CSV table of C-alpha atoms and ligand atoms in Angstrom, one decimal:
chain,number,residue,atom,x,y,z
W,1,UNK,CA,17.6,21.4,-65.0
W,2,UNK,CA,17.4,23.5,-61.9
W,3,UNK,CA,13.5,23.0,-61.8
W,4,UNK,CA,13.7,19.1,-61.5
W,5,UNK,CA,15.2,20.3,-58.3
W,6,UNK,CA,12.2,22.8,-57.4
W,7,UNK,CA,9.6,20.9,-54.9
W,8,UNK,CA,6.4,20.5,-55.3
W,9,UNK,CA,5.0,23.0,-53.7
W,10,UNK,CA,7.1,25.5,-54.8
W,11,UNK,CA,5.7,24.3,-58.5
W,12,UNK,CA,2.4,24.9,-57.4
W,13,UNK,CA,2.9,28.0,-55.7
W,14,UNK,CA,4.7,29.2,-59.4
W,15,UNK,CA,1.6,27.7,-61.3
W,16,UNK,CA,-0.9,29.5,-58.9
W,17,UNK,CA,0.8,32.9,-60.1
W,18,UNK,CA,1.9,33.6,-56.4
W,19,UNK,CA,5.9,34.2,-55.3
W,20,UNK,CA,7.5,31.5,-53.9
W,21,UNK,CA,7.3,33.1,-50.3
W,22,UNK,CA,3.6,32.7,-50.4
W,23,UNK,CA,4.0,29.0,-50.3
W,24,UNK,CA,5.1,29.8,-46.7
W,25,UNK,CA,2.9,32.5,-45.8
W,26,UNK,CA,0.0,32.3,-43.2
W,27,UNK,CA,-1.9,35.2,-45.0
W,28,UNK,CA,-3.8,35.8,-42.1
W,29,UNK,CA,-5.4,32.4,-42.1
W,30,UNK,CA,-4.1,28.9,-40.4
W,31,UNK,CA,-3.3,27.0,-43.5
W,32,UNK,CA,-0.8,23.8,-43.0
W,33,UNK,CA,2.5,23.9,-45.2
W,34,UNK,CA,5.0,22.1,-46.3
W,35,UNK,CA,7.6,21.6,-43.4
W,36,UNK,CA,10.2,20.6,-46.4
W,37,UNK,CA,10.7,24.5,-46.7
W,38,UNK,CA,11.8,25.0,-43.2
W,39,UNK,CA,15.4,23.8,-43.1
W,40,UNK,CA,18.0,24.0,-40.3
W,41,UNK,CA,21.9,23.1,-41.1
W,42,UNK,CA,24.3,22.2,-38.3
W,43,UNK,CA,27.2,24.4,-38.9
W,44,UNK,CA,29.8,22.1,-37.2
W,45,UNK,CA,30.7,21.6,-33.7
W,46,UNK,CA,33.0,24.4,-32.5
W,47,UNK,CA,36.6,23.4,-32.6
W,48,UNK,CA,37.7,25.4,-28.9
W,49,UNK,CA,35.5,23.8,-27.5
W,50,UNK,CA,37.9,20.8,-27.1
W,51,UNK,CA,41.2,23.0,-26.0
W,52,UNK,CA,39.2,25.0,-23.8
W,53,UNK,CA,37.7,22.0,-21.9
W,54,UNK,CA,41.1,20.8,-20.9
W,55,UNK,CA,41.9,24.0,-19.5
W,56,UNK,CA,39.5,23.7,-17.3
W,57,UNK,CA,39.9,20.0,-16.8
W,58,UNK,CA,43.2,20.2,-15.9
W,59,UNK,CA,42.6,23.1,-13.1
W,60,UNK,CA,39.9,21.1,-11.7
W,61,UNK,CA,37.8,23.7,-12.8
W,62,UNK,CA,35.0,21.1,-15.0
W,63,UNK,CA,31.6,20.4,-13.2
W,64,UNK,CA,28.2,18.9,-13.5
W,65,UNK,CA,25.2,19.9,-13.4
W,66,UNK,CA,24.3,18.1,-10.2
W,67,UNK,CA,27.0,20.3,-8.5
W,68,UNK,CA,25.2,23.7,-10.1
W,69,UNK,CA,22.3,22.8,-8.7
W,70,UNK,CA,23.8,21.9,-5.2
W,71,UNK,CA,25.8,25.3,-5.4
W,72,UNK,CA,22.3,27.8,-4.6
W,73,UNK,CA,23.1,31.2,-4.0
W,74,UNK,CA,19.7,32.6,-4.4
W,75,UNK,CA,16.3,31.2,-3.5
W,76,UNK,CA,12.5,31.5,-4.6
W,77,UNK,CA,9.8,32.1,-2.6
W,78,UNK,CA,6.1,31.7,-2.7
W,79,UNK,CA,4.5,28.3,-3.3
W,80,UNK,CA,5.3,25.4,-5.3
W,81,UNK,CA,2.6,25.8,-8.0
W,82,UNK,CA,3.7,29.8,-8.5
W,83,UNK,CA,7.1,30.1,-7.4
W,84,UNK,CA,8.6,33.7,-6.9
W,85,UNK,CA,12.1,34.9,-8.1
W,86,UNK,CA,14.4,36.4,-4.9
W,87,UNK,CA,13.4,40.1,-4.2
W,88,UNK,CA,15.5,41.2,-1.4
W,89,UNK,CA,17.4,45.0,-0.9
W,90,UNK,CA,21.1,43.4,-1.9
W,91,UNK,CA,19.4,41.3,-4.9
W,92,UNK,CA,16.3,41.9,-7.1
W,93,UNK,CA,15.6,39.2,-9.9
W,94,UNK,CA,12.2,39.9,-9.3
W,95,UNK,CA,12.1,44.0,-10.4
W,96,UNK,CA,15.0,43.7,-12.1
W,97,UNK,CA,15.5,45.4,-15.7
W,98,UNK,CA,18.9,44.5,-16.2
W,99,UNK,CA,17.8,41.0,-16.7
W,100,UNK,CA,14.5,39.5,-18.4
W,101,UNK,CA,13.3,35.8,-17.7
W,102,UNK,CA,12.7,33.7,-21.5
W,103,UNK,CA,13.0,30.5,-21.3
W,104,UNK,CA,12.0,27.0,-19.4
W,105,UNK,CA,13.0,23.4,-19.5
W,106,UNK,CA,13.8,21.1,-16.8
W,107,UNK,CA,15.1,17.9,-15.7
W,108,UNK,CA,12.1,16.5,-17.1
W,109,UNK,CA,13.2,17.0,-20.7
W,110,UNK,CA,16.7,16.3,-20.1
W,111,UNK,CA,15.6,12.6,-19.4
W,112,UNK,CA,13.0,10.0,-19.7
W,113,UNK,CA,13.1,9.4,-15.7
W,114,UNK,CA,12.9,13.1,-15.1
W,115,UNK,CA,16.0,13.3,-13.3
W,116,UNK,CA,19.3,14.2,-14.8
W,117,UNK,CA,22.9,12.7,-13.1
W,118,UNK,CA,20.1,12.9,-9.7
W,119,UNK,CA,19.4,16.3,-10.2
W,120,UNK,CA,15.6,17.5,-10.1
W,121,UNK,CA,14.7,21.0,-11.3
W,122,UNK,CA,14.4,23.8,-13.8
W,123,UNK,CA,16.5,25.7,-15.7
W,124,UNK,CA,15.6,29.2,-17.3
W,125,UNK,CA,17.0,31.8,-19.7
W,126,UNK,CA,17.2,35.3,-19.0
W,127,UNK,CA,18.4,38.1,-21.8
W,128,UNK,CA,20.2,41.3,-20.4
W,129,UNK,CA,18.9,44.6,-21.6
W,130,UNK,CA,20.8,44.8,-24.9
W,131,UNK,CA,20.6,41.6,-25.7
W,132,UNK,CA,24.2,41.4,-25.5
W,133,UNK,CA,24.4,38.3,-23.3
W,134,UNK,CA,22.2,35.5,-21.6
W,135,UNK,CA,22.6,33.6,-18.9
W,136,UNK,CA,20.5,30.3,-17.3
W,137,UNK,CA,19.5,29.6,-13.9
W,138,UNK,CA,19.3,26.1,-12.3
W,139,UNK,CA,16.6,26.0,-9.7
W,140,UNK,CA,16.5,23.0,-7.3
W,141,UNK,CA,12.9,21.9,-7.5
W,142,UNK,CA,13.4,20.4,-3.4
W,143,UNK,CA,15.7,23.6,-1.8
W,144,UNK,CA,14.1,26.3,-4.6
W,145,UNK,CA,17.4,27.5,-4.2
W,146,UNK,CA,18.5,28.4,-7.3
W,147,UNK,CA,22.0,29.6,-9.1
W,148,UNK,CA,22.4,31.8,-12.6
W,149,UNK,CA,25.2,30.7,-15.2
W,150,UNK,CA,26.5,32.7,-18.6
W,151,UNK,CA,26.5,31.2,-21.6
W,152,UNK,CA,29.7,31.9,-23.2
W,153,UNK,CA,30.6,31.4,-27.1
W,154,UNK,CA,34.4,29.6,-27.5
W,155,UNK,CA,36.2,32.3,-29.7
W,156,UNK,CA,39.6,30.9,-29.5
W,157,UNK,CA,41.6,27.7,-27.8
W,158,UNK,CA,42.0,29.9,-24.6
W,159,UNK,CA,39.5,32.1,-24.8
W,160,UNK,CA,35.2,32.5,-24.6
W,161,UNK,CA,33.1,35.6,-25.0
W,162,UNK,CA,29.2,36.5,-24.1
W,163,UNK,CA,26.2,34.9,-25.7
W,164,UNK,CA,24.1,37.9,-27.6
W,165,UNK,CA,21.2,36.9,-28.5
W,166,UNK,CA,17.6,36.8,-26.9
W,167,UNK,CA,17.1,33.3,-25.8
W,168,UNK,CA,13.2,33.3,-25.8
W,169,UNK,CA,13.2,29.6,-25.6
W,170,UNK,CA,15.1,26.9,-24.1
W,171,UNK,CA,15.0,23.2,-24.0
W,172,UNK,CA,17.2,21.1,-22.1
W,173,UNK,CA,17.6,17.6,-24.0
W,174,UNK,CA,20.4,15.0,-23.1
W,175,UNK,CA,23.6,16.9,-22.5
W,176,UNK,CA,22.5,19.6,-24.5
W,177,UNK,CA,21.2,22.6,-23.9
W,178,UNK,CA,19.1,24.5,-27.4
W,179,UNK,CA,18.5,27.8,-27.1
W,180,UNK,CA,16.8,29.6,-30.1
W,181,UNK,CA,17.9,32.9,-31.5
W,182,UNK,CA,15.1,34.6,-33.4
W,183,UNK,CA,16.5,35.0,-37.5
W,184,UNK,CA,19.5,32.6,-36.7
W,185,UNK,CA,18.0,29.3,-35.7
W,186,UNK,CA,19.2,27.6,-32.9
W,187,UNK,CA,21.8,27.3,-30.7
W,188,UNK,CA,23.4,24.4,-28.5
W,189,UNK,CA,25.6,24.7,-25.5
W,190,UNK,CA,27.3,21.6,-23.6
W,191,UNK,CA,25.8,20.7,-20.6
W,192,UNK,CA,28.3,18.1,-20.1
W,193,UNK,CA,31.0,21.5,-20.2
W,194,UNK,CA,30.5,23.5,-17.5
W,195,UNK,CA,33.5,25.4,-16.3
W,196,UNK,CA,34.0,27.0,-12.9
W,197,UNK,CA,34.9,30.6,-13.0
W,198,UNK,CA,36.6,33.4,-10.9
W,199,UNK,CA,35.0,36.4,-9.8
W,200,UNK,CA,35.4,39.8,-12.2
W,201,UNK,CA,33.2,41.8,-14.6
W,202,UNK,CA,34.5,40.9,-17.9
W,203,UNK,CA,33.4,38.1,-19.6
W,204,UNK,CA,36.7,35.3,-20.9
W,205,UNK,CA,40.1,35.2,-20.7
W,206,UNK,CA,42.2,37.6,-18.1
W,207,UNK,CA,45.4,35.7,-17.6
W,208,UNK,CA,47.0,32.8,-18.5
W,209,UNK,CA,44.2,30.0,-16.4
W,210,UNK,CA,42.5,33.1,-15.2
W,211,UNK,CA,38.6,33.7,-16.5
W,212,UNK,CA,35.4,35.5,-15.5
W,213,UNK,CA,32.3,35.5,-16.1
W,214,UNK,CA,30.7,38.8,-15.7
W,215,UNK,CA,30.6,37.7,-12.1
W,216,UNK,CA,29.2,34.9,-12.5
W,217,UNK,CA,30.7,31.5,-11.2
W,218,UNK,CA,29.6,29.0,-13.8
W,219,UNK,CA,29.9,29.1,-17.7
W,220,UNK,CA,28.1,26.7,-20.7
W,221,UNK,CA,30.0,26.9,-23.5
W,222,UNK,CA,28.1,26.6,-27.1
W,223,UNK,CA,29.0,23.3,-28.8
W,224,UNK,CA,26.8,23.8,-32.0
W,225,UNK,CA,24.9,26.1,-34.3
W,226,UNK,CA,21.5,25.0,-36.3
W,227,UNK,CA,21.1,28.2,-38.6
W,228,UNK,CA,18.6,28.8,-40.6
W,229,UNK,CA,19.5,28.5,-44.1
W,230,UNK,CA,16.6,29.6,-46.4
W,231,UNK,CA,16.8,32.6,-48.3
W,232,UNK,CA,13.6,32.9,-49.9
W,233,UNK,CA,11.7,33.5,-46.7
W,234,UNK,CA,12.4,34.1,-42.9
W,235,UNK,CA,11.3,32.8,-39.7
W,236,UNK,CA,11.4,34.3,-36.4
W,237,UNK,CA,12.2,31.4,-33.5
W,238,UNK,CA,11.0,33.4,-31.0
W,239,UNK,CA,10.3,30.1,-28.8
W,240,UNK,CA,11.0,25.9,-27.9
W,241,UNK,CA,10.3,23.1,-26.2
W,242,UNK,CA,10.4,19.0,-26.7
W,243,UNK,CA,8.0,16.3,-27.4
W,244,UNK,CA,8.9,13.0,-26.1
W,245,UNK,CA,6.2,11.5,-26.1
W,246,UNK,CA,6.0,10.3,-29.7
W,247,UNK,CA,8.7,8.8,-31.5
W,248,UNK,CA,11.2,10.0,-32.7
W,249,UNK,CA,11.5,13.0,-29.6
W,250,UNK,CA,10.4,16.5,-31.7
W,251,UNK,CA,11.5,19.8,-31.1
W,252,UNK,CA,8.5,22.6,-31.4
W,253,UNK,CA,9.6,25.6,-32.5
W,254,UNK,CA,7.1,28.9,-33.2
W,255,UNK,CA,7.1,32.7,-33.6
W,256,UNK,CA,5.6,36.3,-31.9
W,257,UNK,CA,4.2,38.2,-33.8
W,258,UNK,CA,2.5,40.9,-32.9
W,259,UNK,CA,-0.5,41.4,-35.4
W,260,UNK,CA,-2.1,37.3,-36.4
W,261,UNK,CA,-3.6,39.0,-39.3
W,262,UNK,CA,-0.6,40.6,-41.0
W,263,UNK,CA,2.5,38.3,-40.3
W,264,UNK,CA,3.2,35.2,-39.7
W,265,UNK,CA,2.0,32.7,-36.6
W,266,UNK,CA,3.7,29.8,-37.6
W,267,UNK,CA,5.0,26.3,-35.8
W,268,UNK,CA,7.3,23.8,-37.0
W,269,UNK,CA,8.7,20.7,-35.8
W,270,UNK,CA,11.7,18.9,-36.4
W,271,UNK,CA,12.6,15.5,-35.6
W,272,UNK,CA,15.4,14.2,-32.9
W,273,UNK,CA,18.3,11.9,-32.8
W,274,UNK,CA,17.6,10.5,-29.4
W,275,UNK,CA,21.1,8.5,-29.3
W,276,UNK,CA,23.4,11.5,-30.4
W,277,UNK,CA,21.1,14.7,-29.2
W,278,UNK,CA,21.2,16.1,-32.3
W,279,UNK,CA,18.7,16.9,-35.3
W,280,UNK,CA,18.1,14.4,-37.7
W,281,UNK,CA,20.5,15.2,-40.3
W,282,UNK,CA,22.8,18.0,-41.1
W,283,UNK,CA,20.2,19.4,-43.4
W,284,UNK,CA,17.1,19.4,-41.5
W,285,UNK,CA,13.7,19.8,-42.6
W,286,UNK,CA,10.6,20.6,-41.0
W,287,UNK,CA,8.3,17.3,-40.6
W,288,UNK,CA,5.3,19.7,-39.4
W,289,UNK,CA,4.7,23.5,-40.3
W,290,UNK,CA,1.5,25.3,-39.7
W,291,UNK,CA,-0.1,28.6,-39.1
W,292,UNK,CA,-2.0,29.3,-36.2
W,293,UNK,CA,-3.5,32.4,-36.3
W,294,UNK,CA,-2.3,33.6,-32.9
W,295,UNK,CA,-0.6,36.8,-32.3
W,296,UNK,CA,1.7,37.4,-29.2
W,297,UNK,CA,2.3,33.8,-29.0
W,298,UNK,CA,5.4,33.7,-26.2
W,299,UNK,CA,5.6,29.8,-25.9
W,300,UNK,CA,3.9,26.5,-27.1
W,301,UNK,CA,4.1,22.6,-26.0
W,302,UNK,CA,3.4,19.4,-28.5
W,303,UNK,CA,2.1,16.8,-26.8
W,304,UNK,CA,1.5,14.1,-29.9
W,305,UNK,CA,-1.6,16.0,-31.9
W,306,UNK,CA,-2.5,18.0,-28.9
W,307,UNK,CA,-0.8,21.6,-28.9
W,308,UNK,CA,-0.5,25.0,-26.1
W,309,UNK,CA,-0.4,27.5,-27.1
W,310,UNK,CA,1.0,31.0,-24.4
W,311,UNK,CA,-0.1,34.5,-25.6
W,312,UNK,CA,0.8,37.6,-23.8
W,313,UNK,CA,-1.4,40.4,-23.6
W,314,UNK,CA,0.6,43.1,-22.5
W,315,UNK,CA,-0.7,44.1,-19.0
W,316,UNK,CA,-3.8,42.0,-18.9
W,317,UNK,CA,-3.8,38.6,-17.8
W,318,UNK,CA,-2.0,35.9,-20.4
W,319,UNK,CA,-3.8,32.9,-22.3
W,320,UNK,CA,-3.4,29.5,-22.6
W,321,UNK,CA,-4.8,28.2,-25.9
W,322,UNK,CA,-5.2,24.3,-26.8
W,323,UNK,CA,-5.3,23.4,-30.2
W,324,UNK,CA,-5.2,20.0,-32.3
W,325,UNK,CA,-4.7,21.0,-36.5
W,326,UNK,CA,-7.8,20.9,-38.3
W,327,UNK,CA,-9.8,22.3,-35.3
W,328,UNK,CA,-10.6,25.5,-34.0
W,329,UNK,CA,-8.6,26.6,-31.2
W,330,UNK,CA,-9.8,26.4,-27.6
W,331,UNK,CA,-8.8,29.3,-25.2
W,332,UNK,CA,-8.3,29.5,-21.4
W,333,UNK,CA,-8.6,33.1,-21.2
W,334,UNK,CA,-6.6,34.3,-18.4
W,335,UNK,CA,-4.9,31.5,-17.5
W,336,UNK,CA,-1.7,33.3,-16.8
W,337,UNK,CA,-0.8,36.5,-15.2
W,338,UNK,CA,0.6,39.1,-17.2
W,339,UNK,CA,3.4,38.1,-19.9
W,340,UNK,CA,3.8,34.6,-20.5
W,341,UNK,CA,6.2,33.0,-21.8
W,342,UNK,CA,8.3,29.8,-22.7
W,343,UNK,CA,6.1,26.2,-22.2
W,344,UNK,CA,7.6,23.1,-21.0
W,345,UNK,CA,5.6,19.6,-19.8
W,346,UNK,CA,6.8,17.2,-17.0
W,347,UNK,CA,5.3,13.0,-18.0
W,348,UNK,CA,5.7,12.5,-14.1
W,349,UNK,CA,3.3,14.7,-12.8
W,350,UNK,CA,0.9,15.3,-16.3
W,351,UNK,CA,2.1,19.0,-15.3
W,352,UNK,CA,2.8,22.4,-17.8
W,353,UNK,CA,5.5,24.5,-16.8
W,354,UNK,CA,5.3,28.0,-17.7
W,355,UNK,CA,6.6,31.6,-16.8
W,356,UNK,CA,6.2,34.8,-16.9
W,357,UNK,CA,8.9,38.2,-17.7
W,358,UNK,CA,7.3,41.4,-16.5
W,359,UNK,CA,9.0,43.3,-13.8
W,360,UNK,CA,6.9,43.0,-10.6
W,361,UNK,CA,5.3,40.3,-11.6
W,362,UNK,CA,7.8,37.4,-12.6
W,363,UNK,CA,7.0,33.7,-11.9
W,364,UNK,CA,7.3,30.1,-12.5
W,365,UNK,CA,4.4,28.3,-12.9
W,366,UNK,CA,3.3,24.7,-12.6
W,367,UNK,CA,-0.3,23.7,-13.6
W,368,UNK,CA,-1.7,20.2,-14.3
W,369,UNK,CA,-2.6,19.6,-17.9
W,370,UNK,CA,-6.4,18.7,-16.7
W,371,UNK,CA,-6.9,22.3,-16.2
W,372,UNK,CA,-6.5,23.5,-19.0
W,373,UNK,CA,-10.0,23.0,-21.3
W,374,UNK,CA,-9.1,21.3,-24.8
J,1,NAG,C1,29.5,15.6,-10.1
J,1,NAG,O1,30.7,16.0,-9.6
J,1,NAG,C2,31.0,15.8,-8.2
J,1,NAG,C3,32.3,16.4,-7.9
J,1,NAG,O2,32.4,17.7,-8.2
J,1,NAG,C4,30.9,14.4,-7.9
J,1,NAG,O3,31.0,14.2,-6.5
J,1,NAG,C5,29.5,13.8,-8.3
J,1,NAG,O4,29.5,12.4,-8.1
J,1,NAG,C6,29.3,14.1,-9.8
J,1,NAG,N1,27.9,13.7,-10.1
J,1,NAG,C7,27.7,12.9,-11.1
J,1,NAG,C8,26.3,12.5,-11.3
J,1,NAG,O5,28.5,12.5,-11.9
């Protein structure tokens, strides 16, 4: 009885003689698979979420995201296509190695018009050294001036707690803000919850109505959790970013991993709700799943059949592959400075946003999709 309930491929992959894993296994190659195997389950929307909102509410202490972005404390440098992080005696985001740039999304995928409650700009993740928290900067794309938020878990009706995970990827979608964390899945935070802080190193509740935020002024609060729920295999979401131009809007999630030939290089897809922000389903499967054959792949970008592909190569220049399944990939060799990261794609300008992590050499970059060779 329990095989009627086997798929397919998992049949196959039993007649063939191999374990089930192999079913999902690059093997070195770039083989297609069968996204039904690549399943994501909501684990319910976080019940303090609600409480802790009117705390906030009530003390006047709830703002948007237009207001974060108006609220600059720090400002990049540099031009507009390759945009430096501030690097002055008091403040160092730029050298830092308490903090470690991941992620990027922007106004751009929050809406179709590219503006978000008239806000224009970028937002970023950053892990801290541990890994024990992240937090997400909003850069104004007209001032540059720019403004870091924590993430903050709700671990009780009064009370929040850091964020640790790594937070390689970000997309901003709606009011929602997915950030992946690698064996987990993904994670959302509220955009439409953001809570104004007071000053103070630790990160919740001090007193009654009294919070901090590791210093910070402004707090997300996660709203949801997409784990990953298969047990036969794992999958390492080391990175993120949105589709929307196909229908429905798809998510593009893929891994690092360090050696192509040994591990796997795999991307998946998963479909959108576009009214409700949320995955199709509480059970979601994978509508696309592939192996790619690329090792030290930071960030990638789907753009209908046409896919990019970031991989680092440690202190040498990064590259920019473009790839469509079927075909051999095409590389840009070089196209980024060293350490590359997170992708993300703007419809108004036809432009790529990418970034990159090292100390001494962190930027945000903006290149037009005709140059890069496909
Ligand atoms: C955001 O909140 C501020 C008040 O803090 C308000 O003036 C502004 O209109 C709000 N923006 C949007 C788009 O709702």
């Amino acid at each position: 009885m329990m095989v009627n309930m086997m798929k397919l491929s998992t049949l196959l992959a039993l007649a063939a003689g191999s374990s089930l894993s192999q079913a999902q296994s690059c093997n070195g190659g770039s083989p297609a698979l069968d996204g039904a195997d690549f399943i994501l389950a909501d684990q319910g929307d976080n019940a303090h979420l609600a409480p802790l909102s009117k705390i906030f509410a009530d003390a006047g202490k709830l703002v948007n995201v237009s207001d974060v972005f108006a609220d600059g404390n720090h400002a990049m440098t540099g031009s507009d296509t390759k945009l430096k992080w501030e690097s002055t005696a008091d403040f160092d985001d730029f050298n830092t190695h308490k903090w470690v740039p991941q992620g990027i999304s922007s106004t751009a995928d929050a809406a179709a018009e590219g503006t978000y409650d008239g806000a224009d700009g970028w937002v970023i993740s950053w892990h801290n050294d541990g890994d024990t928290s992240v937090r997400v900067t909003f850069i104004d794309r007209e001032t540059k001036k720019y403004r870091h938020a924590l993430l903050v878990y709700p671990e009780a009706d009064d009370d929040f707690r850091a964020v640790p995970i790594h937070a390689g990827g970000i997309v901003w979608y709606g009011d929602t803000l997915w950030v992946v964390d690698t064996w987990n899945g993904i994670r959302v935070f509220d955009m439409s919850n953001i809570w104004q802080v007071g000053s103070g190193d630790g990160v919740g509740k001090v007193s009654d109505g009294e919070y901090s935020a590791a210093n910070y002024k402004y707090v997300i609060p996660q709203i949801r959790w997409y784990k990953w729920t298969p047990t036969s295999f794992k999958f390492r979401h080391s990175w993120v970013s949105l589709d929307r131009t196909v229908s429905p809007h798809r998510l593009l999630v893929g891994e690092y991993n360090k050696d192509a030939s040994a591990a796997d290089t795999r991307v998946v897809q998963y479909e959108l709700d576009e009214a409700t922000h949320k995955l199709k389903g509480d059970e979601t499967a994978a509508v696309f799943a592939h192996c790619v054959a690329i090792n030290r792949m930071q960030g990638g970008l789907a753009l209908g059949d046409t896919f990019f592909l970031s991989r680092s190569n440690g202190a040498s220049n990064g590259d920019l592959f473009s790839w469509t399944p079927g075909n051999t990939a095409v590389n840009n060799v070089g196209f980024y400075p060293p350490s590359p990261e997170d992708l993300s794609y703007d419809e108004r300008t036809d432009v790529v946003y990418g970034l990159t992590e090292v100390a001494g050499g962190r930027y945000v970059f903006t290149d037009k999709r005709s140059d890069i060779k496909t």
